[in-house]
Tab-separated table of C-alpha atoms and ligand atoms in Angstrom:
chain	number	residue	atom	x	y	z
A	48	MET	CA	-87.811	-37.794	-18.267
A	49	VAL	CA	-83.947	-38.185	-17.716
A	50	ASN	CA	-83.106	-41.787	-16.529
A	51	LEU	CA	-80.360	-41.079	-13.837
A	52	LYS	CA	-79.268	-44.587	-13.315
A	53	PHE	CA	-78.709	-44.914	-17.044
A	54	LEU	CA	-76.744	-41.783	-17.306
A	55	GLN	CA	-74.716	-42.741	-14.088
A	56	ARG	CA	-74.159	-46.137	-15.713
A	57	SER	CA	-73.080	-44.799	-19.189
A	58	PHE	CA	-70.796	-42.290	-17.396
A	59	LEU	CA	-68.899	-44.869	-15.720
A	60	MET	CA	-68.848	-47.441	-18.342
A	61	ASP	CA	-66.253	-45.750	-19.946
A	62	LYS	CA	-63.835	-46.340	-16.957
A	63	ARG	CA	-62.243	-49.836	-17.958
A	64	ILE	CA	-60.673	-50.056	-14.561
A	65	VAL	CA	-62.073	-50.359	-10.724
A	66	ILE	CA	-59.333	-49.918	-7.912
A	67	ILE	CA	-60.361	-50.922	-4.758
A	68	GLY	CA	-58.880	-48.924	-1.801
A	69	ALA	CA	-58.137	-45.056	-1.856
A	70	SER	CA	-55.048	-44.986	0.528
A	71	LEU	CA	-51.702	-44.464	-0.667
A	72	SER	CA	-51.517	-47.271	-3.203
A	73	GLY	CA	-55.044	-46.848	-4.541
A	74	LEU	CA	-54.699	-42.916	-5.098
A	75	TYR	CA	-51.295	-43.104	-6.548
A	76	THR	CA	-52.485	-46.125	-8.915
A	77	ALA	CA	-55.272	-43.818	-10.082
A	78	LEU	CA	-53.166	-40.925	-10.818
A	79	ALA	CA	-50.536	-42.971	-12.630
A	80	LEU	CA	-53.147	-44.290	-14.857
A	81	SER	CA	-54.516	-40.966	-15.253
A	82	SER	CA	-51.235	-39.578	-16.394
A	83	LYS	CA	-51.459	-41.957	-19.302
A	84	ASN	CA	-54.991	-40.860	-19.866
A	85	ILE	CA	-56.623	-44.047	-18.696
A	86	LYS	CA	-59.762	-43.597	-16.767
A	87	SER	CA	-60.627	-45.376	-13.566
A	88	ILE	CA	-63.076	-45.820	-10.796
A	89	LEU	CA	-61.710	-45.597	-7.099
A	90	ILE	CA	-63.519	-47.345	-4.380
A	91	GLU	CA	-62.906	-46.698	-0.572
A	92	LYS	CA	-64.954	-48.209	2.072
A	93	ASN	CA	-64.524	-45.210	4.476
A	94	LYS	CA	-65.872	-41.702	4.161
A	95	ILE	CA	-62.875	-39.639	3.044
A	96	ILE	CA	-62.477	-36.181	4.878
A	97	ALA	CA	-59.322	-34.444	3.995
A	98	GLU	CA	-59.148	-32.526	7.269
A	99	ASN	CA	-59.344	-35.903	9.175
A	100	ILE	CA	-56.564	-37.600	7.523
A	101	ASN	CA	-54.116	-38.030	10.127
A	102	ASP	CA	-51.335	-40.697	9.100
A	103	GLY	CA	-48.564	-39.904	11.584
A	104	ARG	CA	-45.724	-41.921	9.767
A	105	ALA	CA	-42.779	-40.141	8.454
A	106	ILE	CA	-42.559	-42.033	5.115
A	107	ALA	CA	-38.955	-42.415	3.723
A	108	LEU	CA	-39.159	-42.217	-0.224
A	109	SER	CA	-36.291	-43.320	-2.305
A	110	PHE	CA	-34.810	-41.267	-5.083
A	111	GLY	CA	-36.605	-43.619	-7.472
A	112	SER	CA	-39.963	-42.971	-5.742
A	113	MET	CA	-39.404	-39.401	-6.052
A	114	GLN	CA	-38.977	-39.909	-10.083
A	115	ILE	CA	-42.164	-41.947	-10.231
A	116	ILE	CA	-44.086	-39.367	-8.194
A	117	LYS	CA	-42.671	-36.847	-10.619
A	118	SER	CA	-44.083	-38.630	-13.576
A	119	MET	CA	-47.522	-38.254	-11.991
A	120	ASN	CA	-46.973	-34.524	-11.812
A	121	LEU	CA	-47.193	-34.460	-8.175
A	122	TRP	CA	-43.575	-34.023	-6.888
A	123	HIS	CA	-43.518	-30.027	-7.424
A	124	GLU	CA	-46.268	-30.199	-4.637
A	125	LEU	CA	-44.741	-32.857	-2.370
A	126	GLU	CA	-41.301	-31.156	-2.747
A	127	LYS	CA	-42.886	-28.121	-0.388
A	128	CYS	CA	-43.123	-30.406	2.560
A	129	ALA	CA	-40.389	-32.953	1.928
A	130	GLY	CA	-37.285	-33.274	4.073
A	131	ARG	CA	-34.142	-34.390	2.494
A	132	ILE	CA	-32.012	-37.264	3.361
A	133	GLU	CA	-28.147	-36.387	2.547
A	134	LYS	CA	-26.525	-38.530	5.115
A	135	ILE	CA	-27.480	-41.737	6.944
A	136	LYS	CA	-25.862	-42.735	10.304
A	137	VAL	CA	-26.018	-46.085	11.523
A	138	SER	CA	-25.014	-46.847	15.093
A	139	GLU	CA	-24.811	-49.401	17.763
A	140	LYS	CA	-22.988	-48.419	21.019
A	141	SER	CA	-19.890	-46.749	19.790
A	142	THR	CA	-19.656	-48.183	16.337
A	143	LEU	CA	-20.844	-45.718	13.683
A	144	LEU	CA	-21.338	-46.342	10.101
A	145	ASN	CA	-21.847	-43.231	7.678
A	146	PHE	CA	-23.153	-42.810	4.552
A	147	ALA	CA	-23.499	-39.820	2.458
A	148	HIS	CA	-24.097	-38.629	-1.298
A	149	GLN	CA	-23.828	-35.247	-3.029
A	150	ASP	CA	-27.453	-35.267	-3.920
A	151	ALA	CA	-30.338	-36.268	-1.788
A	152	MET	CA	-30.367	-40.203	-1.161
A	153	GLY	CA	-34.104	-39.968	-0.488
A	154	PHE	CA	-36.956	-37.683	1.050
A	155	ILE	CA	-39.086	-37.803	4.109
A	156	VAL	CA	-42.736	-37.069	3.723
A	157	GLU	CA	-45.255	-37.309	6.525
A	158	GLY	CA	-47.898	-39.854	5.599
A	159	HIS	CA	-50.641	-37.172	5.888
A	160	ASN	CA	-48.980	-34.813	3.306
A	161	LEU	CA	-48.546	-37.936	0.822
A	162	LEU	CA	-52.560	-38.578	1.079
A	163	LYS	CA	-53.755	-35.216	1.089
A	164	THR	CA	-51.567	-33.898	-1.856
A	165	ALA	CA	-52.794	-36.820	-3.819
A	166	LEU	CA	-56.482	-36.824	-2.852
A	167	VAL	CA	-56.736	-33.090	-4.132
A	168	LYS	CA	-55.280	-33.991	-7.291
A	169	VAL	CA	-57.619	-37.216	-7.591
A	170	LYS	CA	-60.526	-34.873	-6.694
A	171	GLN	CA	-59.653	-32.559	-9.636
A	172	ASP	CA	-58.808	-35.097	-12.182
A	173	PRO	CA	-61.744	-35.812	-14.626
A	174	ASN	CA	-60.048	-39.227	-15.428
A	175	ILE	CA	-60.828	-40.575	-12.022
A	176	THR	CA	-64.164	-40.911	-10.218
A	177	LEU	CA	-63.700	-41.472	-6.619
A	178	LEU	CA	-66.509	-43.368	-4.560
A	179	ASP	CA	-65.962	-43.065	-0.939
A	180	ASN	CA	-68.062	-44.583	1.830
A	181	SER	CA	-68.821	-47.267	-0.805
A	182	THR	CA	-69.355	-51.037	-0.845
A	183	TYR	CA	-68.576	-53.555	-3.359
A	184	GLU	CA	-69.568	-57.194	-4.072
A	185	LEU	CA	-67.536	-59.468	-6.504
A	186	ILE	CA	-70.209	-61.231	-8.588
A	187	THR	CA	-67.783	-63.118	-11.057
A	188	ASN	CA	-64.211	-63.288	-11.974
A	189	GLN	CA	-63.571	-65.655	-14.815
A	190	PRO	CA	-61.437	-65.547	-18.054
A	191	ASP	CA	-62.261	-62.239	-19.834
A	192	LEU	CA	-65.097	-61.475	-17.618
A	193	ALA	CA	-65.334	-59.658	-14.242
A	194	GLN	CA	-68.705	-58.427	-12.853
A	195	ILE	CA	-68.555	-56.204	-9.681
A	196	LYS	CA	-71.426	-54.619	-7.895
A	197	ILE	CA	-70.634	-51.037	-6.558
A	198	ASN	CA	-73.246	-49.488	-4.491
A	199	ASP	CA	-75.837	-51.662	-6.046
A	200	THR	CA	-75.032	-50.880	-9.532
A	201	LEU	CA	-73.421	-53.526	-11.695
A	202	TYR	CA	-70.078	-52.737	-13.629
A	203	GLN	CA	-68.084	-55.055	-15.953
A	204	PRO	CA	-64.659	-53.482	-15.949
A	205	GLU	CA	-61.869	-55.136	-17.781
A	206	LEU	CA	-59.520	-54.838	-14.827
A	207	ILE	CA	-59.993	-54.491	-10.895
A	208	ILE	CA	-56.963	-53.618	-8.984
A	209	ALA	CA	-56.911	-54.634	-5.338
A	210	ALA	CA	-55.183	-51.625	-3.403
A	211	ASP	CA	-56.876	-52.885	-0.202
A	212	GLY	CA	-54.007	-53.063	2.094
A	213	LYS	CA	-52.382	-56.131	4.019
A	214	PHE	CA	-55.553	-57.576	5.007
A	215	SER	CA	-56.829	-57.454	1.229
A	216	ASN	CA	-60.246	-58.801	1.140
A	217	LEU	CA	-60.021	-59.139	-2.903
A	218	ARG	CA	-57.030	-61.243	-2.460
A	219	ASP	CA	-59.098	-63.570	0.051
A	220	LEU	CA	-61.941	-63.658	-2.515
A	221	CYS	CA	-59.271	-64.750	-5.255
A	222	ASN	CA	-58.313	-67.472	-2.953
A	223	ILE	CA	-54.687	-66.436	-3.213
A	224	LYS	CA	-52.549	-67.760	-0.388
A	225	THR	CA	-50.152	-65.740	1.653
A	226	LYS	CA	-46.898	-66.425	3.421
A	227	GLU	CA	-47.096	-64.821	7.019
A	228	HIS	CA	-44.881	-64.011	9.966
A	229	ASP	CA	-45.833	-62.370	13.125
A	230	TYR	CA	-42.899	-60.351	14.296
A	231	LYS	CA	-44.247	-60.022	17.824
A	232	GLN	CA	-43.049	-56.568	17.406
A	233	SER	CA	-44.840	-52.865	17.190
A	234	CYS	CA	-43.647	-49.650	15.981
A	235	ILE	CA	-44.053	-46.404	18.060
A	236	ILE	CA	-44.486	-43.461	15.835
A	237	THR	CA	-44.375	-39.865	16.667
A	238	LYS	CA	-42.768	-36.508	15.520
A	239	ILE	CA	-40.643	-34.370	17.807
A	240	GLU	CA	-39.054	-30.694	17.831
A	241	HIS	CA	-35.606	-30.604	18.897
A	242	GLU	CA	-33.095	-28.099	20.114
A	243	LEU	CA	-30.369	-28.903	17.397
A	244	PRO	CA	-30.684	-29.024	13.505
A	245	HIS	CA	-30.832	-32.679	12.075
A	246	ASN	CA	-28.586	-31.433	9.170
A	247	ASN	CA	-30.578	-33.501	6.707
A	248	THR	CA	-29.310	-36.703	8.489
A	249	ALA	CA	-31.222	-39.852	9.042
A	250	TYR	CA	-30.252	-41.963	12.230
A	251	GLU	CA	-30.744	-45.694	12.831
A	252	ILE	CA	-29.907	-46.418	16.229
A	253	PHE	CA	-29.581	-50.115	17.064
A	254	CYS	CA	-31.038	-50.447	20.812
A	255	PRO	CA	-30.957	-53.974	22.650
A	256	SER	CA	-34.383	-55.012	21.562
A	257	GLY	CA	-34.923	-53.102	18.578
A	258	PRO	CA	-34.145	-50.317	16.086
A	259	PHE	CA	-34.854	-46.484	16.831
A	260	ALA	CA	-34.831	-44.375	13.565
A	261	LEU	CA	-34.770	-40.415	13.433
A	262	LEU	CA	-35.927	-39.266	10.225
A	263	PRO	CA	-35.116	-35.604	9.130
A	264	LEU	CA	-38.354	-33.543	8.316
A	265	LYS	CA	-38.717	-30.445	6.145
A	266	ASP	CA	-38.192	-28.285	9.179
A	267	PRO	CA	-34.560	-28.397	10.471
A	268	TYR	CA	-35.585	-28.875	13.850
A	269	GLN	CA	-38.486	-31.474	13.473
A	270	SER	CA	-37.788	-35.243	13.115
A	271	GLY	CA	-40.024	-38.201	12.659
A	272	ILE	CA	-39.409	-41.221	15.225
A	273	VAL	CA	-40.000	-44.840	14.336
A	274	TRP	CA	-39.133	-47.201	17.371
A	275	THR	CA	-39.308	-50.635	17.093
A	276	GLU	CA	-39.915	-52.858	20.119
A	277	SER	CA	-41.496	-56.171	21.471
A	278	ASN	CA	-45.390	-55.792	21.413
A	279	GLN	CA	-45.304	-56.320	25.217
A	280	LEU	CA	-43.227	-53.357	25.858
A	281	VAL	CA	-44.993	-51.051	23.081
A	282	LYS	CA	-48.184	-51.861	24.868
A	283	THR	CA	-46.826	-50.564	28.114
A	284	LEU	CA	-44.936	-47.471	26.646
A	285	ILE	CA	-48.006	-46.224	24.820
A	286	GLU	CA	-50.136	-46.228	27.773
A	287	LEU	CA	-47.519	-43.952	29.747
A	288	PRO	CA	-48.299	-40.419	30.235
A	289	GLU	CA	-46.586	-38.398	27.379
A	290	GLU	CA	-43.956	-36.788	29.514
A	291	LYS	CA	-42.936	-40.221	30.520
A	292	LEU	CA	-42.726	-41.647	27.139
A	293	LEU	CA	-40.880	-38.534	25.922
A	294	TYR	CA	-38.393	-39.374	28.797
A	295	PHE	CA	-37.758	-43.009	27.221
A	296	LEU	CA	-37.678	-41.598	23.737
A	297	SER	CA	-35.228	-38.776	24.728
A	298	LYS	CA	-32.673	-41.379	25.964
A	299	ASN	CA	-32.175	-42.354	22.385
A	300	PHE	CA	-32.202	-38.617	20.621
A	301	GLU	CA	-30.857	-36.337	23.232
A	302	LYS	CA	-27.510	-36.830	22.451
A	303	ILE	CA	-27.776	-36.093	19.003
A	304	LEU	CA	-30.598	-33.715	18.606
A	305	GLY	CA	-30.579	-32.222	22.033
A	306	LYS	CA	-33.812	-31.663	24.356
A	307	GLY	CA	-37.165	-32.444	22.563
A	308	LYS	CA	-40.876	-32.288	22.668
A	309	LEU	CA	-43.521	-34.193	21.250
A	310	LEU	CA	-45.477	-32.597	18.343
A	311	THR	CA	-47.960	-35.462	17.835
A	312	LYS	CA	-49.715	-37.986	19.928
A	313	PRO	CA	-47.587	-41.274	19.538
A	314	SER	CA	-49.533	-43.985	17.837
A	315	PHE	CA	-48.413	-47.538	17.251
A	316	TYR	CA	-48.470	-50.303	14.495
A	317	PRO	CA	-48.168	-53.973	15.056
A	318	LEU	CA	-45.877	-55.504	12.658
A	319	LYS	CA	-46.644	-58.591	10.337
A	320	LEU	CA	-44.889	-59.807	7.377
A	321	ILE	CA	-47.707	-60.995	4.586
A	322	MET	CA	-46.677	-61.983	1.175
A	323	ALA	CA	-48.945	-62.898	-1.584
A	324	GLN	CA	-48.052	-66.092	-3.246
A	325	GLU	CA	-49.767	-64.794	-6.673
A	326	TYR	CA	-50.217	-61.220	-7.599
A	327	TYR	CA	-53.218	-61.736	-9.955
A	328	CYS	CA	-56.115	-64.111	-10.542
A	329	TYR	CA	-57.944	-63.675	-14.134
A	330	ASN	CA	-59.109	-59.799	-13.916
A	331	ILE	CA	-57.934	-58.952	-10.629
A	332	VAL	CA	-54.340	-57.697	-9.789
A	333	LEU	CA	-52.721	-56.825	-6.392
A	334	VAL	CA	-50.588	-53.861	-5.805
A	335	GLY	CA	-48.950	-52.399	-2.699
A	336	ASP	CA	-49.486	-53.861	0.756
A	337	ALA	CA	-52.016	-56.080	-0.756
A	338	ALA	CA	-49.367	-57.867	-2.349
A	339	HIS	CA	-46.691	-57.540	0.348
A	340	SER	CA	-46.682	-55.984	3.663
A	341	ILE	CA	-43.056	-56.004	5.002
A	342	HIS	CA	-41.060	-54.972	8.124
A	343	PRO	CA	-40.641	-51.196	8.170
A	344	ILE	CA	-37.120	-51.085	9.347
A	345	ALA	CA	-35.720	-49.920	6.120
A	346	GLY	CA	-38.539	-47.862	5.248
A	347	GLN	CA	-39.379	-49.519	1.791
A	348	GLY	CA	-43.166	-50.644	1.935
A	349	PHE	CA	-44.452	-47.757	-0.006
A	350	ASN	CA	-41.352	-47.550	-2.260
A	351	LEU	CA	-42.069	-51.029	-3.360
A	352	GLY	CA	-45.691	-49.980	-3.925
A	353	LEU	CA	-44.741	-47.344	-6.171
A	354	GLN	CA	-42.554	-49.658	-8.149
A	355	ASP	CA	-45.435	-51.835	-8.525
A	356	ILE	CA	-47.749	-49.104	-9.637
A	357	ASP	CA	-45.297	-47.916	-12.293
A	358	LEU	CA	-44.639	-51.209	-13.807
A	359	LEU	CA	-48.373	-52.238	-13.673
A	360	CYS	CA	-49.719	-48.822	-15.155
A	361	ASN	CA	-46.904	-48.897	-17.827
A	362	LEU	CA	-47.895	-52.328	-18.898
A	363	ILE	CA	-51.557	-51.514	-18.926
A	364	ASN	CA	-50.681	-48.270	-21.176
A	365	GLN	CA	-48.782	-50.747	-23.527
A	366	ALA	CA	-51.815	-52.903	-23.723
A	367	ASN	CA	-54.279	-50.245	-24.278
A	368	GLN	CA	-52.252	-48.875	-27.101
A	369	LEU	CA	-52.037	-52.211	-28.684
A	370	GLY	CA	-56.033	-52.529	-28.345
A	371	MET	CA	-55.635	-55.608	-25.875
A	372	ARG	CA	-57.841	-56.259	-22.992
A	373	LEU	CA	-56.266	-54.618	-19.951
A	374	SER	CA	-56.141	-57.914	-18.088
A	375	ASN	CA	-54.399	-59.898	-20.748
A	376	PRO	CA	-52.582	-62.755	-19.125
A	377	SER	CA	-49.401	-62.027	-20.858
A	378	ILE	CA	-49.154	-58.448	-19.221
A	379	LEU	CA	-50.355	-59.557	-15.662
A	380	GLU	CA	-47.841	-62.530	-15.898
A	381	GLN	CA	-44.991	-60.125	-16.705
A	382	TYR	CA	-46.046	-57.802	-13.684
A	383	GLN	CA	-46.161	-60.632	-11.354
A	384	ASP	CA	-42.841	-62.266	-12.655
A	385	ILE	CA	-40.900	-58.825	-12.177
A	386	ARG	CA	-42.449	-57.469	-8.929
A	387	LYS	CA	-42.488	-60.685	-6.997
A	388	LYS	CA	-38.772	-61.100	-7.446
A	389	THR	CA	-38.008	-57.609	-6.240
A	390	ASN	CA	-40.508	-57.557	-3.494
A	391	ARG	CA	-39.586	-60.759	-2.065
A	392	ARG	CA	-35.824	-59.793	-2.012
A	393	MET	CA	-36.640	-56.858	-0.089
A	394	ALA	CA	-38.786	-58.855	2.392
A	395	ILE	CA	-35.815	-61.270	3.086
A	396	PHE	CA	-33.350	-58.239	3.369
A	397	THR	CA	-35.707	-56.467	5.989
A	398	ASP	CA	-36.515	-59.533	7.860
A	399	GLY	CA	-32.763	-60.348	7.953
A	400	ILE	CA	-31.698	-56.943	9.234
A	401	ASN	CA	-34.507	-56.978	11.718
A	402	LYS	CA	-33.503	-60.629	12.932
A	403	LEU	CA	-29.775	-59.366	13.240
A	404	PHE	CA	-30.586	-55.965	15.058
A	405	SER	CA	-33.335	-57.127	17.217
A	406	ASN	CA	-31.016	-59.637	18.994
A	407	ASN	CA	-29.323	-58.780	22.402
A	408	LEU	CA	-27.126	-62.029	22.581
A	409	TYR	CA	-23.670	-60.760	23.278
A	410	SER	CA	-21.933	-62.856	20.418
A	411	ILE	CA	-24.480	-61.381	17.830
A	412	SER	CA	-23.812	-57.942	19.285
A	413	LEU	CA	-20.196	-58.403	18.717
A	414	LEU	CA	-20.722	-59.735	15.168
A	415	ARG	CA	-22.795	-56.600	14.426
A	416	GLN	CA	-20.211	-54.219	15.595
A	417	PHE	CA	-17.483	-56.200	13.607
A	418	GLY	CA	-19.830	-56.046	10.548
A	419	LEU	CA	-20.444	-52.272	10.877
A	420	SER	CA	-16.920	-51.292	11.284
A	421	THR	CA	-15.971	-53.452	8.335
A	422	LEU	CA	-18.552	-51.848	6.274
A	423	GLU	CA	-17.475	-48.509	7.328
A	424	GLN	CA	-13.829	-49.137	6.066
A	425	THR	CA	-15.039	-50.806	2.638
A	426	PRO	CA	-15.992	-47.740	0.213
A	427	PHE	CA	-17.277	-49.956	-2.393
A	428	PHE	CA	-19.949	-51.668	-0.087
A	429	LYS	CA	-20.827	-48.262	1.283
A	430	LYS	CA	-21.248	-47.089	-2.609
A	431	MET	CA	-23.553	-50.155	-3.198
A	432	PHE	CA	-25.618	-49.400	-0.454
A	433	VAL	CA	-26.196	-45.715	-1.121
A	434	LYS	CA	-27.314	-46.824	-4.588
A	435	TYR	CA	-29.850	-49.465	-3.132
A	436	ALA	CA	-31.092	-46.977	-0.771
A	437	MET	CA	-31.686	-44.775	-3.644
A	438	ALA	CA	-33.627	-47.474	-5.394
A	439	GLU	CA	-31.314	-47.128	-8.548
A	440	ILE	CA	-30.396	-50.780	-8.674
A	441	SER	CA	-33.526	-52.465	-7.185
A	442	LYS	CA	-35.793	-52.925	-10.142
B	658	FAD	C1	-44.579	-47.962	11.140
B	658	FAD	C2	-44.528	-47.996	9.654
B	658	FAD	C3	-43.667	-47.016	8.997
B	658	FAD	C4	-43.444	-47.246	7.503
B	658	FAD	N1	-42.712	-46.320	7.103
B	658	FAD	C5	-42.463	-46.485	5.513
B	658	FAD	C6	-41.603	-45.575	4.954
B	658	FAD	O1	-40.529	-45.023	5.772
B	658	FAD	N2	-41.185	-45.803	3.676
B	658	FAD	C7	-41.908	-46.573	2.863
B	658	FAD	O2	-41.921	-46.542	1.587
B	658	FAD	N3	-43.041	-47.307	3.413
B	658	FAD	C8	-43.156	-47.108	4.767
B	658	FAD	N4	-44.075	-47.933	5.491
B	658	FAD	C9	-45.053	-49.053	4.545
B	658	FAD	C10	-46.217	-48.021	4.204
B	658	FAD	O3	-46.857	-47.371	5.046
B	658	FAD	C11	-47.210	-48.951	3.457
B	658	FAD	O4	-46.592	-49.735	2.419
B	658	FAD	C12	-48.527	-48.254	2.730
B	658	FAD	O5	-48.944	-47.344	3.765
B	658	FAD	C13	-49.536	-49.006	2.356
B	658	FAD	O6	-50.496	-48.535	1.658
B	658	FAD	P1	-51.635	-49.176	0.887
B	658	FAD	O7	-52.437	-48.420	0.249
B	658	FAD	O8	-51.153	-50.379	-0.176
B	658	FAD	O9	-52.585	-50.128	1.871
B	658	FAD	P2	-53.534	-49.289	3.139
B	658	FAD	O10	-52.728	-48.125	3.686
B	658	FAD	O11	-53.558	-50.375	4.023
B	658	FAD	O12	-54.803	-48.727	2.404
B	658	FAD	C14	-55.840	-49.871	2.168
B	658	FAD	C15	-56.786	-49.042	1.847
B	658	FAD	O13	-58.061	-49.844	1.322
B	658	FAD	C16	-58.958	-49.546	1.960
B	658	FAD	N5	-60.024	-50.804	1.827
B	658	FAD	C17	-59.883	-51.957	2.561
B	658	FAD	N6	-60.771	-52.808	2.314
B	658	FAD	C18	-61.773	-52.196	1.521
B	658	FAD	C19	-62.865	-52.560	0.968
B	658	FAD	N7	-63.311	-53.850	1.115
B	658	FAD	N8	-63.522	-51.859	0.174
B	658	FAD	C20	-63.110	-50.501	-0.066
B	658	FAD	N9	-61.864	-50.017	0.501
B	658	FAD	C21	-61.091	-50.949	1.397
B	658	FAD	C22	-58.573	-49.205	3.281
B	658	FAD	O14	-59.818	-48.662	4.054
B	658	FAD	C23	-57.476	-48.371	2.928
B	658	FAD	O15	-57.856	-46.882	2.595
B	658	FAD	C24	-44.237	-47.971	6.752
B	658	FAD	C25	-45.335	-48.617	7.641
B	658	FAD	C26	-45.354	-48.708	8.935
B	658	FAD	C27	-46.299	-49.538	9.568
């Protein structure tokens, strides 16, 4: 008689990498590894039902992120549902700052499309074994030995990748410390249809207590909204009947896009900065929000995650080709060294912008308007900003 458990074990043993968490970072890590012909097991605690994926965020992807996704052979699918950012307009009161570039500076893809497109590919990929509705127990993690029990079966992978989000359990099991800051703010997210075309323009409007972003979707008459406000106000706003909430939202978008209606039920996300102090511990390495969860004011969280994934998978590939253990400390140290600096820089940048633009003091407001109009008249800085937004100089 065939020993099923033995068969299952030998089938999974050729996967030298286990990834924990099958949301954006986990799915895209598995695909990046597979594009280099490296096999992995992807573990998700929740049951994944494609039709139920309902991430209402409009995710801004930089030009650099698009190129990373292209290398996973996924962009041709995502492009079908991606809006283009050709212009960015930043405003406060009457001050306006304009950015434009002959190519798209970035793209807007709805979160559910990013997830579903990756999920379809993962399910078809013989290099990836997706185990959803699954539990794991870390048995040991010491130099050159990791043991992890997944659904009661013991595995001994060379590397475990923690893609389990900002409250990462694996990070805690490794005793990796974090630096945290509660913004006491939340974002309201929704999608609207509007009278006037968005002309591929993203708007960042600085309102008295927080920024309000309009992100152009593929349909010229649809935009994503990300509205940052204090936790207290968001709590009140989100409980309003939809037509009342639409009234408050319209105050910010109607002058630009005309009358609008809600296409999705508004949801909200409380905001907290969480930065891991180390990115690896022996055979466990952190990617995405498990390593850094930053303020979404500049729409950079997943862009940083994709840069983590790109670098880590390239280093793993090099180690693999040299016949090295995939958790060799020299590659993980290199990964940590490079990614920690960039991620920290972006965390400081977004933190600073949020502080500057979520402050209603008269003096700060004057300073902001002075800064914006000075920037508007300085082509060099504007060019630098566009390059940064496109993630050409962020690595
Ligand atoms: C309002 C808002 C707007 C944003 N806009 C942008 C934007 O425009 N551009 C951009 O680049 N980024 C943006 N971001 C950031 C981006 O959404 C995140 O960086 C990204 O979603 C993080 O994905 P992740 O996979 O790392 O983590 P998560 O999405 O948190 O996924 C973690 C996964 O791990 C699973 N998991 C957790 N614990 C376990 C366990 N014990 N066992 C198995 N599985 C487990 C979870 O179920 C989940 O599926 C935004 C964020 C917010 C809040």
